[in-house]
Amino acid sequence: MIYNKGLTLSCQSKQSHTSGEIINFMIVDAERVGDFSWYLHDPWMVALQVALALFILYNALGLASIAAFVANVLVLLANIPLRKMLEKFQYKLMESKDTRMKATSEILRNMRILKLQGWEMKFLSKIFGIRRVEEGWLKCFVYTNAMIDSVFLVAPTFVSVATFGACMFLGVPLESGKILSALATLRILQEPIYNLPGTISMIAQTKVSLDRIAAFLQLDDLRLDAIEKLPSGSSETAIEIADGNFSWDMSSPTATLKDINLKVSHGMSVAVCGTVGSGKSSFLSCLLGELPKISGTLKLCGTTAYVAQSPWIQSGKIVDNILFGKEMDRDKYDKVLEACALKKDLEILSFGDQTVVGEWAINLSGGQ
């Protein structure tokens, strides 16, 4: 669900969530929700076990069992402020993870610039700084978890002392049979009390993860009705825009693209020319349905393919980059070279399509 949502996010939603955050949703949060299934039945099982143990104690010790009940309630109440702290620290920890993932992915994406400028150590220290903040919240989380564990480790002894102290105060005769029976019951009571910290910790973490995932899934999607798609062959016109007005910011009074009218027939080659910032890329975005439509109509007949200005080249031969793992079909291969106007380029190269391109296609021009 998170992956599919990431593919359909609107442009405004993408600005508030980086790829690093989305990776965290999939790797950390989704896994945590899955792990919670192990703890799903613990809350009601603990309540049932405690109730049965107190019933057995009442039969053995009478009114002194009330002291055991009160002691258990006090132990359970002690975890409320600790649980709230745990939840808060978990939120902060996940936020710092998102920040670190965002910074790391941005640095890796622009590593070439960093190496050219000699900024590696500067940005490495920045990553370490963000990591130290994350470690600080992680320490707070772990220390709070340890406090919860400590409370519940002391709890069985505290309950036993309170129970037998009440017996002495109320004058309940402590026969060996009653003492052994009560100790056995209190020992049974220890297991749910021991397991409770882990359950509380997991509930807090799962709630945080679910809230984060829910907030992400509620973000706005691209509007599916922005483009009217016609089946292939149903129209002679491939692309038609009539009185189209599009805007990246729907709240802005000025549209990004105004009064666009365009008609492109099948088989036409169209070049969109203009100065920097004139809206060429925005125009392509509106054809893809990524630029929100204010008014007008946009019709596309058939399917659409979009090739962005970010070529990705494998280290290997040119022919391997063209085939990309497929079997050689010489007729189709020649047609592709002709369509891409590559034959002239291959004639210039010493070894033609057997030329090996290095890292980042260092021996090819930008156009090639």
mmCIF file of C-alpha atoms in Angstrom:
data_model
loop_
_atom_site.group_PDB
_atom_site.id
_atom_site.type_symbol
_atom_site.label_atom_id
_atom_site.label_comp_id
_atom_site.label_asym_id
_atom_site.label_seq_id
_atom_site.Cartn_x
_atom_site.Cartn_y
_atom_site.Cartn_z
ATOM 1 C CA MET A 1 0.000 0.000 0.000
ATOM 2 C CA ILE A 2 2.827 2.408 0.888
ATOM 3 C CA TYR A 3 4.686 1.596 -2.346
ATOM 4 C CA ASN A 4 1.565 2.076 -4.503
ATOM 5 C CA LYS A 5 0.746 5.322 -2.684
ATOM 6 C CA GLY A 6 4.251 6.623 -3.438
ATOM 7 C CA LEU A 7 3.555 6.144 -7.166
ATOM 8 C CA THR A 8 0.322 8.156 -7.144
ATOM 9 C CA LEU A 9 1.208 11.053 -4.803
ATOM 10 C CA SER A 10 0.348 14.528 -6.009
ATOM 11 C CA CYS A 11 3.168 17.041 -6.506
ATOM 12 C CA GLN A 12 2.209 18.984 -3.349
ATOM 13 C CA SER A 13 2.293 15.769 -1.291
ATOM 14 C CA LYS A 14 5.699 14.792 -2.702
ATOM 15 C CA GLN A 15 7.163 18.070 -1.459
ATOM 16 C CA SER A 16 6.329 17.165 2.162
ATOM 17 C CA HIS A 17 7.669 13.572 2.020
ATOM 18 C CA THR A 18 11.104 12.646 0.698
ATOM 19 C CA SER A 19 12.103 9.266 -0.719
ATOM 20 C CA GLY A 20 14.069 8.617 2.519
ATOM 21 C CA GLU A 21 10.893 8.981 4.605
ATOM 22 C CA ILE A 22 8.943 6.675 2.287
ATOM 23 C CA ILE A 23 11.742 4.077 2.554
ATOM 24 C CA ASN A 24 11.447 4.303 6.365
ATOM 25 C CA PHE A 25 7.675 3.735 6.128
ATOM 26 C CA MET A 26 8.290 0.539 4.154
ATOM 27 C CA ILE A 27 11.342 -0.795 6.018
ATOM 28 C CA VAL A 28 10.733 0.244 9.653
ATOM 29 C CA ASP A 29 7.062 1.124 10.181
ATOM 30 C CA ALA A 30 5.488 -1.649 8.095
ATOM 31 C CA GLU A 31 7.758 -4.260 9.717
ATOM 32 C CA ARG A 32 6.822 -2.998 13.174
ATOM 33 C CA VAL A 33 3.116 -3.319 12.421
ATOM 34 C CA GLY A 34 3.775 -6.879 11.204
ATOM 35 C CA ASP A 35 5.728 -7.761 14.367
ATOM 36 C CA PHE A 36 2.794 -6.610 16.519
ATOM 37 C CA SER A 37 0.844 -9.741 15.522
ATOM 38 C CA TRP A 38 3.023 -11.659 18.018
ATOM 39 C CA TYR A 39 1.761 -9.400 20.831
ATOM 40 C CA LEU A 40 -1.856 -9.094 19.625
ATOM 41 C CA HIS A 41 -3.424 -11.316 22.306
ATOM 42 C CA ASP A 42 -1.208 -10.280 25.227
ATOM 43 C CA PRO A 43 -3.391 -7.418 26.589
ATOM 44 C CA TRP A 44 -6.551 -9.510 27.153
ATOM 45 C CA MET A 45 -4.532 -12.573 28.232
ATOM 46 C CA VAL A 46 -2.797 -10.534 30.959
ATOM 47 C CA ALA A 47 -6.159 -9.235 32.232
ATOM 48 C CA LEU A 48 -7.595 -12.790 32.309
ATOM 49 C CA GLN A 49 -4.539 -14.288 34.042
ATOM 50 C CA VAL A 50 -4.499 -11.549 36.701
ATOM 51 C CA ALA A 51 -8.254 -11.978 37.344
ATOM 52 C CA LEU A 52 -7.939 -15.765 37.749
ATOM 53 C CA ALA A 53 -4.890 -15.435 40.029
ATOM 54 C CA LEU A 54 -6.700 -12.930 42.258
ATOM 55 C CA PHE A 55 -9.739 -15.258 42.432
ATOM 56 C CA ILE A 56 -7.508 -18.143 43.609
ATOM 57 C CA LEU A 57 -5.810 -15.832 46.144
ATOM 58 C CA TYR A 58 -9.223 -14.747 47.491
ATOM 59 C CA ASN A 59 -10.166 -18.368 48.097
ATOM 60 C CA ALA A 60 -6.869 -18.965 49.929
ATOM 61 C CA LEU A 61 -6.332 -15.684 51.840
ATOM 62 C CA GLY A 62 -9.742 -13.988 51.946
ATOM 63 C CA LEU A 63 -9.712 -10.172 52.254
ATOM 64 C CA ALA A 64 -5.902 -10.086 52.178
ATOM 65 C CA SER A 65 -6.167 -10.728 48.420
ATOM 66 C CA ILE A 66 -7.474 -7.143 48.108
ATOM 67 C CA ALA A 67 -3.948 -5.997 49.009
ATOM 68 C CA ALA A 68 -2.584 -8.097 46.113
ATOM 69 C CA PHE A 69 -5.164 -6.497 43.787
ATOM 70 C CA VAL A 70 -4.263 -2.962 44.970
ATOM 71 C CA ALA A 71 -0.539 -3.706 44.585
ATOM 72 C CA ASN A 72 -1.123 -4.937 41.012
ATOM 73 C CA VAL A 73 -3.174 -1.833 40.184
ATOM 74 C CA LEU A 74 -0.387 0.412 41.528
ATOM 75 C CA VAL A 75 2.177 -1.416 39.390
ATOM 76 C CA LEU A 76 -0.014 -1.049 36.306
ATOM 77 C CA LEU A 77 -0.679 2.660 37.020
ATOM 78 C CA ALA A 78 3.061 3.280 37.379
ATOM 79 C CA ASN A 79 3.523 2.469 33.686
ATOM 80 C CA ILE A 80 1.086 5.137 32.354
ATOM 81 C CA PRO A 81 3.505 8.133 32.494
ATOM 82 C CA LEU A 82 6.361 5.879 31.382
ATOM 83 C CA ARG A 83 4.319 4.622 28.411
ATOM 84 C CA LYS A 84 3.517 8.202 27.345
ATOM 85 C CA MET A 85 7.214 9.087 27.527
ATOM 86 C CA LEU A 86 8.037 5.965 25.510
ATOM 87 C CA GLU A 87 5.562 6.944 22.786
ATOM 88 C CA LYS A 88 6.934 10.504 22.637
ATOM 89 C CA PHE A 89 10.540 9.275 22.334
ATOM 90 C CA GLN A 90 9.493 6.805 19.616
ATOM 91 C CA TYR A 91 7.970 9.680 17.601
ATOM 92 C CA LYS A 92 11.151 11.739 17.952
ATOM 93 C CA LEU A 93 13.321 8.731 17.100
ATOM 94 C CA MET A 94 11.400 8.067 13.869
ATOM 95 C CA GLU A 95 11.539 11.769 12.900
ATOM 96 C CA SER A 96 15.334 11.783 13.368
ATOM 97 C CA LYS A 97 15.582 8.559 11.290
ATOM 98 C CA ASP A 98 13.659 10.303 8.494
ATOM 99 C CA THR A 99 16.019 13.309 8.652
ATOM 100 C CA ARG A 100 19.092 11.063 8.479
ATOM 101 C CA MET A 101 17.706 9.028 5.560
ATOM 102 C CA LYS A 102 16.834 12.217 3.669
ATOM 103 C CA ALA A 103 20.310 13.727 4.179
ATOM 104 C CA THR A 104 22.087 10.462 3.312
ATOM 105 C CA SER A 105 20.115 9.904 0.097
ATOM 106 C CA GLU A 106 20.684 13.519 -1.017
ATOM 107 C CA ILE A 107 24.439 13.256 -0.364
ATOM 108 C CA LEU A 108 24.736 9.937 -2.229
ATOM 109 C CA ARG A 109 22.721 11.355 -5.131
ATOM 110 C CA ASN A 110 25.097 14.316 -5.440
ATOM 111 C CA MET A 111 28.355 12.522 -4.577
ATOM 112 C CA ARG A 112 30.008 13.632 -7.821
ATOM 113 C CA ILE A 113 29.624 17.337 -6.881
ATOM 114 C CA LEU A 114 30.882 16.683 -3.322
ATOM 115 C CA LYS A 115 34.016 14.936 -4.619
ATOM 116 C CA LEU A 116 34.718 17.664 -7.173
ATOM 117 C CA GLN A 117 34.458 20.353 -4.468
ATOM 118 C CA GLY A 118 36.268 18.302 -1.793
ATOM 119 C CA TRP A 119 33.298 18.515 0.605
ATOM 120 C CA GLU A 120 33.238 14.831 1.646
ATOM 121 C CA MET A 121 34.400 15.347 5.240
ATOM 122 C CA LYS A 122 32.185 18.410 5.711
ATOM 123 C CA PHE A 123 29.069 16.483 4.750
ATOM 124 C CA LEU A 124 30.234 13.374 6.607
ATOM 125 C CA SER A 125 30.407 15.444 9.810
ATOM 126 C CA LYS A 126 26.874 16.684 9.043
ATOM 127 C CA ILE A 127 25.647 13.070 8.792
ATOM 128 C CA PHE A 128 27.400 12.233 12.094
ATOM 129 C CA GLY A 129 25.710 15.256 13.709
ATOM 130 C CA ILE A 130 22.271 14.060 12.583
ATOM 131 C CA ARG A 131 23.173 10.550 13.744
ATOM 132 C CA ARG A 132 24.124 11.888 17.210
ATOM 133 C CA VAL A 133 20.671 13.484 17.509
ATOM 134 C CA GLU A 134 19.120 10.136 16.552
ATOM 135 C CA GLU A 135 21.308 8.333 19.110
ATOM 136 C CA GLY A 136 20.168 10.825 21.780
ATOM 137 C CA TRP A 137 16.493 9.971 21.194
ATOM 138 C CA LEU A 138 17.390 6.268 20.999
ATOM 139 C CA LYS A 139 19.065 6.513 24.435
ATOM 140 C CA CYS A 140 15.982 8.218 25.883
ATOM 141 C CA PHE A 141 13.809 5.442 24.409
ATOM 142 C CA VAL A 142 16.031 2.634 25.733
ATOM 143 C CA TYR A 143 16.392 4.207 29.211
ATOM 144 C CA THR A 144 12.601 4.619 29.508
ATOM 145 C CA ASN A 145 12.171 1.010 28.389
ATOM 146 C CA ALA A 146 14.670 -0.050 31.083
ATOM 147 C CA MET A 147 12.688 1.897 33.716
ATOM 148 C CA ILE A 148 9.494 0.067 32.696
ATOM 149 C CA ASP A 149 11.367 -3.264 32.907
ATOM 150 C CA SER A 150 12.689 -2.333 36.373
ATOM 151 C CA VAL A 151 9.198 -1.493 37.654
ATOM 152 C CA PHE A 152 7.833 -4.846 36.533
ATOM 153 C CA LEU A 153 10.852 -6.845 37.743
ATOM 154 C CA VAL A 154 10.299 -5.459 41.258
ATOM 155 C CA ALA A 155 6.514 -5.926 40.970
ATOM 156 C CA PRO A 156 6.243 -9.662 41.994
ATOM 157 C CA THR A 157 8.245 -9.084 45.197
ATOM 158 C CA PHE A 158 6.245 -5.933 45.943
ATOM 159 C CA VAL A 159 2.925 -7.801 45.462
ATOM 160 C CA SER A 160 4.086 -10.704 47.670
ATOM 161 C CA VAL A 161 5.196 -8.369 50.504
ATOM 162 C CA ALA A 162 1.930 -6.395 50.277
ATOM 163 C CA THR A 163 -0.167 -9.609 50.322
ATOM 164 C CA PHE A 164 1.513 -11.285 53.312
ATOM 165 C CA GLY A 165 1.780 -7.957 55.154
ATOM 166 C CA ALA A 166 -2.024 -7.589 54.806
ATOM 167 C CA CYS A 167 -2.463 -11.156 56.084
ATOM 168 C CA MET A 168 -0.515 -10.286 59.225
ATOM 169 C CA PHE A 169 -2.410 -7.014 59.670
ATOM 170 C CA LEU A 170 -5.843 -8.672 59.264
ATOM 171 C CA GLY A 171 -4.898 -11.663 61.403
ATOM 172 C CA VAL A 172 -5.281 -14.224 58.628
ATOM 173 C CA PRO A 173 -3.508 -17.394 59.825
ATOM 174 C CA LEU A 174 -0.526 -18.081 57.587
ATOM 175 C CA GLU A 175 -0.473 -21.859 57.424
ATOM 176 C CA SER A 176 2.143 -23.578 55.297
ATOM 177 C CA GLY A 177 -0.512 -24.783 52.821
ATOM 178 C CA LYS A 178 -1.902 -21.263 52.326
ATOM 179 C CA ILE A 179 1.588 -19.729 52.010
ATOM 180 C CA LEU A 180 2.716 -22.293 49.402
ATOM 181 C CA SER A 181 -0.561 -21.947 47.486
ATOM 182 C CA ALA A 182 -0.297 -18.125 47.523
ATOM 183 C CA LEU A 183 3.380 -18.202 46.445
ATOM 184 C CA ALA A 184 2.541 -20.575 43.576
ATOM 185 C CA THR A 185 -0.306 -18.273 42.469
ATOM 186 C CA LEU A 186 1.922 -15.182 42.720
ATOM 187 C CA ARG A 187 4.559 -17.006 40.685
ATOM 188 C CA ILE A 188 1.961 -17.658 37.979
ATOM 189 C CA LEU A 189 1.107 -13.952 38.195
ATOM 190 C CA GLN A 190 4.749 -13.060 37.532
ATOM 191 C CA GLU A 191 4.694 -14.213 33.894
ATOM 192 C CA PRO A 192 2.008 -11.789 32.627
ATOM 193 C CA ILE A 193 3.598 -8.994 34.684
ATOM 194 C CA TYR A 194 7.030 -9.799 33.203
ATOM 195 C CA ASN A 195 5.605 -9.847 29.657
ATOM 196 C CA LEU A 196 3.696 -6.597 30.106
ATOM 197 C CA PRO A 197 6.690 -4.220 29.534
ATOM 198 C CA GLY A 198 7.449 -5.763 26.139
ATOM 199 C CA THR A 199 3.773 -5.582 25.205
ATOM 200 C CA ILE A 200 3.506 -1.935 26.307
ATOM 201 C CA SER A 201 6.668 -1.036 24.387
ATOM 202 C CA MET A 202 5.409 -2.810 21.263
ATOM 203 C CA ILE A 203 1.959 -1.163 21.511
ATOM 204 C CA ALA A 204 3.605 2.279 21.771
ATOM 205 C CA GLN A 205 5.881 1.611 18.778
ATOM 206 C CA THR A 206 3.060 0.127 16.687
ATOM 207 C CA LYS A 207 0.764 3.079 17.440
ATOM 208 C CA VAL A 208 3.453 5.527 16.314
ATOM 209 C CA SER A 209 4.087 3.508 13.130
ATOM 210 C CA LEU A 210 0.367 3.202 12.354
ATOM 211 C CA ASP A 211 -0.157 6.949 12.864
ATOM 212 C CA ARG A 212 2.744 7.722 10.518
ATOM 213 C CA ILE A 213 1.522 5.271 7.853
ATOM 214 C CA ALA A 214 -2.080 6.507 8.164
ATOM 215 C CA ALA A 215 -0.988 10.145 7.764
ATOM 216 C CA PHE A 216 1.001 9.163 4.642
ATOM 217 C CA LEU A 217 -1.846 7.162 3.097
ATOM 218 C CA GLN A 218 -4.236 10.107 3.595
ATOM 219 C CA LEU A 219 -2.106 12.466 1.470
ATOM 220 C CA ASP A 220 -3.631 13.777 -1.763
ATOM 221 C CA ASP A 221 -3.221 11.696 -4.922
ATOM 222 C CA LEU A 222 -2.938 12.793 -8.527
ATOM 223 C CA ARG A 223 -6.364 13.527 -9.965
ATOM 224 C CA LEU A 224 -7.361 10.667 -12.255
ATOM 225 C CA ASP A 225 -9.981 12.793 -14.015
ATOM 226 C CA ALA A 226 -7.398 15.373 -15.226
ATOM 227 C CA ILE A 227 -6.858 13.409 -18.457
ATOM 228 C CA GLU A 228 -9.569 11.947 -20.674
ATOM 229 C CA LYS A 229 -7.992 8.770 -22.076
ATOM 230 C CA LEU A 230 -9.301 7.404 -25.366
ATOM 231 C CA PRO A 231 -8.615 3.856 -26.617
ATOM 232 C CA SER A 232 -6.000 3.398 -29.358
ATOM 233 C CA GLY A 233 -7.335 3.920 -32.879
ATOM 234 C CA SER A 234 -10.538 5.651 -31.757
ATOM 235 C CA SER A 235 -9.362 9.086 -32.880
ATOM 236 C CA GLU A 236 -7.023 10.579 -35.485
ATOM 237 C CA THR A 237 -5.802 13.041 -32.844
ATOM 238 C CA ALA A 238 -3.143 11.760 -30.417
ATOM 239 C CA ILE A 239 -3.138 14.760 -28.024
ATOM 240 C CA GLU A 240 -5.736 17.502 -27.721
ATOM 241 C CA ILE A 241 -5.843 20.347 -25.193
ATOM 242 C CA ALA A 242 -8.675 22.885 -25.324
ATOM 243 C CA ASP A 243 -8.611 26.063 -23.181
ATOM 244 C CA GLY A 244 -6.341 24.326 -20.695
ATOM 245 C CA ASN A 245 -5.309 26.099 -17.485
ATOM 246 C CA PHE A 246 -2.871 24.313 -15.169
ATOM 247 C CA SER A 247 -1.176 25.299 -11.902
ATOM 248 C CA TRP A 248 1.351 23.725 -9.547
ATOM 249 C CA ASP A 249 -0.181 25.694 -6.650
ATOM 250 C CA MET A 250 -3.988 25.469 -6.675
ATOM 251 C CA SER A 251 -4.251 28.284 -4.118
ATOM 252 C CA SER A 252 -2.278 30.713 -6.316
ATOM 253 C CA PRO A 253 -4.355 33.271 -8.278
ATOM 254 C CA THR A 254 -1.976 32.958 -11.263
ATOM 255 C CA ALA A 255 -1.952 29.721 -13.272
ATOM 256 C CA THR A 256 1.379 28.153 -14.284
ATOM 257 C CA LEU A 257 0.102 27.483 -17.830
ATOM 258 C CA LYS A 258 -2.781 29.595 -19.225
ATOM 259 C CA ASP A 259 -5.056 29.196 -22.257
ATOM 260 C CA ILE A 260 -3.241 26.210 -23.742
ATOM 261 C CA ASN A 261 -4.719 24.989 -27.032
ATOM 262 C CA LEU A 262 -2.964 22.151 -28.839
ATOM 263 C CA LYS A 263 -3.822 19.447 -31.348
ATOM 264 C CA VAL A 264 -1.296 16.738 -32.274
ATOM 265 C CA SER A 265 -2.130 14.033 -34.817
ATOM 266 C CA HIS A 266 -0.684 10.529 -34.857
ATOM 267 C CA GLY A 267 2.721 10.334 -36.546
ATOM 268 C CA MET A 268 3.649 13.971 -35.935
ATOM 269 C CA SER A 269 6.953 15.021 -34.366
ATOM 270 C CA VAL A 270 6.516 18.088 -32.156
ATOM 271 C CA ALA A 271 9.290 20.240 -30.665
ATOM 272 C CA VAL A 272 8.396 22.513 -27.742
ATOM 273 C CA CYS A 273 10.822 25.455 -27.704
ATOM 274 C CA GLY A 274 11.188 28.334 -25.274
ATOM 275 C CA THR A 275 13.447 30.180 -22.869
ATOM 276 C CA VAL A 276 14.467 28.854 -19.453
ATOM 277 C CA GLY A 277 11.494 28.894 -17.073
ATOM 278 C CA SER A 278 8.923 29.385 -19.818
ATOM 279 C CA GLY A 279 7.015 26.220 -18.844
ATOM 280 C CA LYS A 280 8.304 23.478 -21.201
ATOM 281 C CA SER A 281 8.731 20.881 -18.446
ATOM 282 C CA SER A 282 5.427 21.954 -16.857
ATOM 283 C CA PHE A 283 3.746 21.398 -20.230
ATOM 284 C CA LEU A 284 5.083 17.808 -20.328
ATOM 285 C CA SER A 285 3.945 17.336 -16.723
ATOM 286 C CA CYS A 286 0.395 18.361 -17.633
ATOM 287 C CA LEU A 287 0.368 15.739 -20.441
ATOM 288 C CA LEU A 288 1.377 13.120 -17.838
ATOM 289 C CA GLY A 289 -1.374 14.272 -15.456
ATOM 290 C CA GLU A 290 1.118 15.440 -12.826
ATOM 291 C CA LEU A 291 0.304 19.150 -13.156
ATOM 292 C CA PRO A 292 -3.105 19.855 -11.537
ATOM 293 C CA LYS A 293 -5.740 21.023 -14.010
ATOM 294 C CA ILE A 294 -7.803 24.114 -13.158
ATOM 295 C CA SER A 295 -10.052 24.145 -16.231
ATOM 296 C CA GLY A 296 -10.300 23.019 -19.844
ATOM 297 C CA THR A 297 -10.066 19.565 -21.404
ATOM 298 C CA LEU A 298 -7.102 17.282 -22.027
ATOM 299 C CA LYS A 299 -7.511 14.180 -24.214
ATOM 300 C CA LEU A 300 -4.915 11.499 -24.953
ATOM 301 C CA CYS A 301 -5.533 8.720 -27.467
ATOM 302 C CA GLY A 302 -3.583 5.513 -26.873
ATOM 303 C CA THR A 303 -0.671 5.021 -24.477
ATOM 304 C CA THR A 304 1.978 7.467 -23.309
ATOM 305 C CA ALA A 305 5.706 6.929 -22.707
ATOM 306 C CA TYR A 306 7.889 9.527 -20.992
ATOM 307 C CA VAL A 307 11.691 9.589 -21.221
ATOM 308 C CA ALA A 308 13.173 12.017 -18.687
ATOM 309 C CA GLN A 309 16.407 13.985 -19.150
ATOM 310 C CA SER A 310 18.358 11.666 -16.849
ATOM 311 C CA PRO A 311 20.046 8.909 -18.914
ATOM 312 C CA TRP A 312 21.350 5.870 -17.044
ATOM 313 C CA ILE A 313 24.239 4.040 -18.750
ATOM 314 C CA GLN A 314 25.640 0.631 -17.879
ATOM 315 C CA SER A 315 29.396 0.109 -17.846
ATOM 316 C CA GLY A 316 29.821 -2.085 -20.929
ATOM 317 C CA LYS A 317 29.410 -2.075 -24.688
ATOM 318 C CA ILE A 318 27.017 0.265 -26.501
ATOM 319 C CA VAL A 319 25.190 -2.749 -28.005
ATOM 320 C CA ASP A 320 24.580 -4.115 -24.470
ATOM 321 C CA ASN A 321 23.096 -0.782 -23.408
ATOM 322 C CA ILE A 322 20.726 -0.811 -26.402
ATOM 323 C CA LEU A 323 19.616 -4.450 -26.039
ATOM 324 C CA PHE A 324 19.526 -4.247 -22.222
ATOM 325 C CA GLY A 325 19.472 -8.020 -21.759
ATOM 326 C CA LYS A 326 17.200 -8.859 -24.716
ATOM 327 C CA GLU A 327 18.073 -11.211 -27.584
ATOM 328 C CA MET A 328 19.505 -9.597 -30.711
ATOM 329 C CA ASP A 329 16.899 -9.019 -33.450
ATOM 330 C CA ARG A 330 18.966 -7.486 -36.269
ATOM 331 C CA ASP A 331 16.027 -5.944 -38.186
ATOM 332 C CA LYS A 332 14.542 -4.358 -35.097
ATOM 333 C CA TYR A 333 18.010 -3.305 -33.927
ATOM 334 C CA ASP A 334 18.686 -1.473 -37.217
ATOM 335 C CA LYS A 335 15.279 0.229 -37.027
ATOM 336 C CA VAL A 336 16.054 1.434 -33.490
ATOM 337 C CA LEU A 337 19.426 2.863 -34.572
ATOM 338 C CA GLU A 338 17.694 4.608 -37.495
ATOM 339 C CA ALA A 339 14.900 6.012 -35.296
ATOM 340 C CA CYS A 340 17.386 7.318 -32.722
ATOM 341 C CA ALA A 341 19.721 8.744 -35.404
ATOM 342 C CA LEU A 342 22.620 6.772 -33.897
ATOM 343 C CA LYS A 343 24.119 5.330 -37.082
ATOM 344 C CA LYS A 344 26.201 8.452 -37.750
ATOM 345 C CA ASP A 345 27.530 8.412 -34.180
ATOM 346 C CA LEU A 346 28.473 4.723 -34.383
ATOM 347 C CA GLU A 347 30.395 5.382 -37.628
ATOM 348 C CA ILE A 348 32.515 7.969 -35.776
ATOM 349 C CA LEU A 349 33.427 5.550 -32.971
ATOM 350 C CA SER A 350 36.405 3.268 -33.644
ATOM 351 C CA PHE A 351 34.638 0.023 -32.745
ATOM 352 C CA GLY A 352 31.068 1.027 -33.597
ATOM 353 C CA ASP A 353 28.459 -0.469 -31.286
ATOM 354 C CA GLN A 354 31.179 -2.688 -29.747
ATOM 355 C CA THR A 355 32.747 0.404 -28.144
ATOM 356 C CA VAL A 356 32.994 0.095 -24.367
ATOM 357 C CA VAL A 357 31.525 3.047 -22.483
ATOM 358 C CA GLY A 358 33.199 3.805 -19.155
ATOM 359 C CA GLU A 359 31.703 4.976 -15.845
ATOM 360 C CA TRP A 360 29.086 7.715 -16.385
ATOM 361 C CA ALA A 361 29.558 7.162 -20.185
ATOM 362 C CA ILE A 362 32.676 9.313 -20.029
ATOM 363 C CA ASN A 363 33.561 8.813 -23.737
ATOM 364 C CA LEU A 364 30.079 9.775 -25.047
ATOM 365 C CA SER A 365 28.608 13.222 -25.513
ATOM 366 C CA GLY A 366 25.429 14.346 -23.730
ATOM 367 C CA GLY A 367 23.313 13.872 -26.865
ATOM 368 C CA GLN A 368 24.720 10.418 -27.532
#
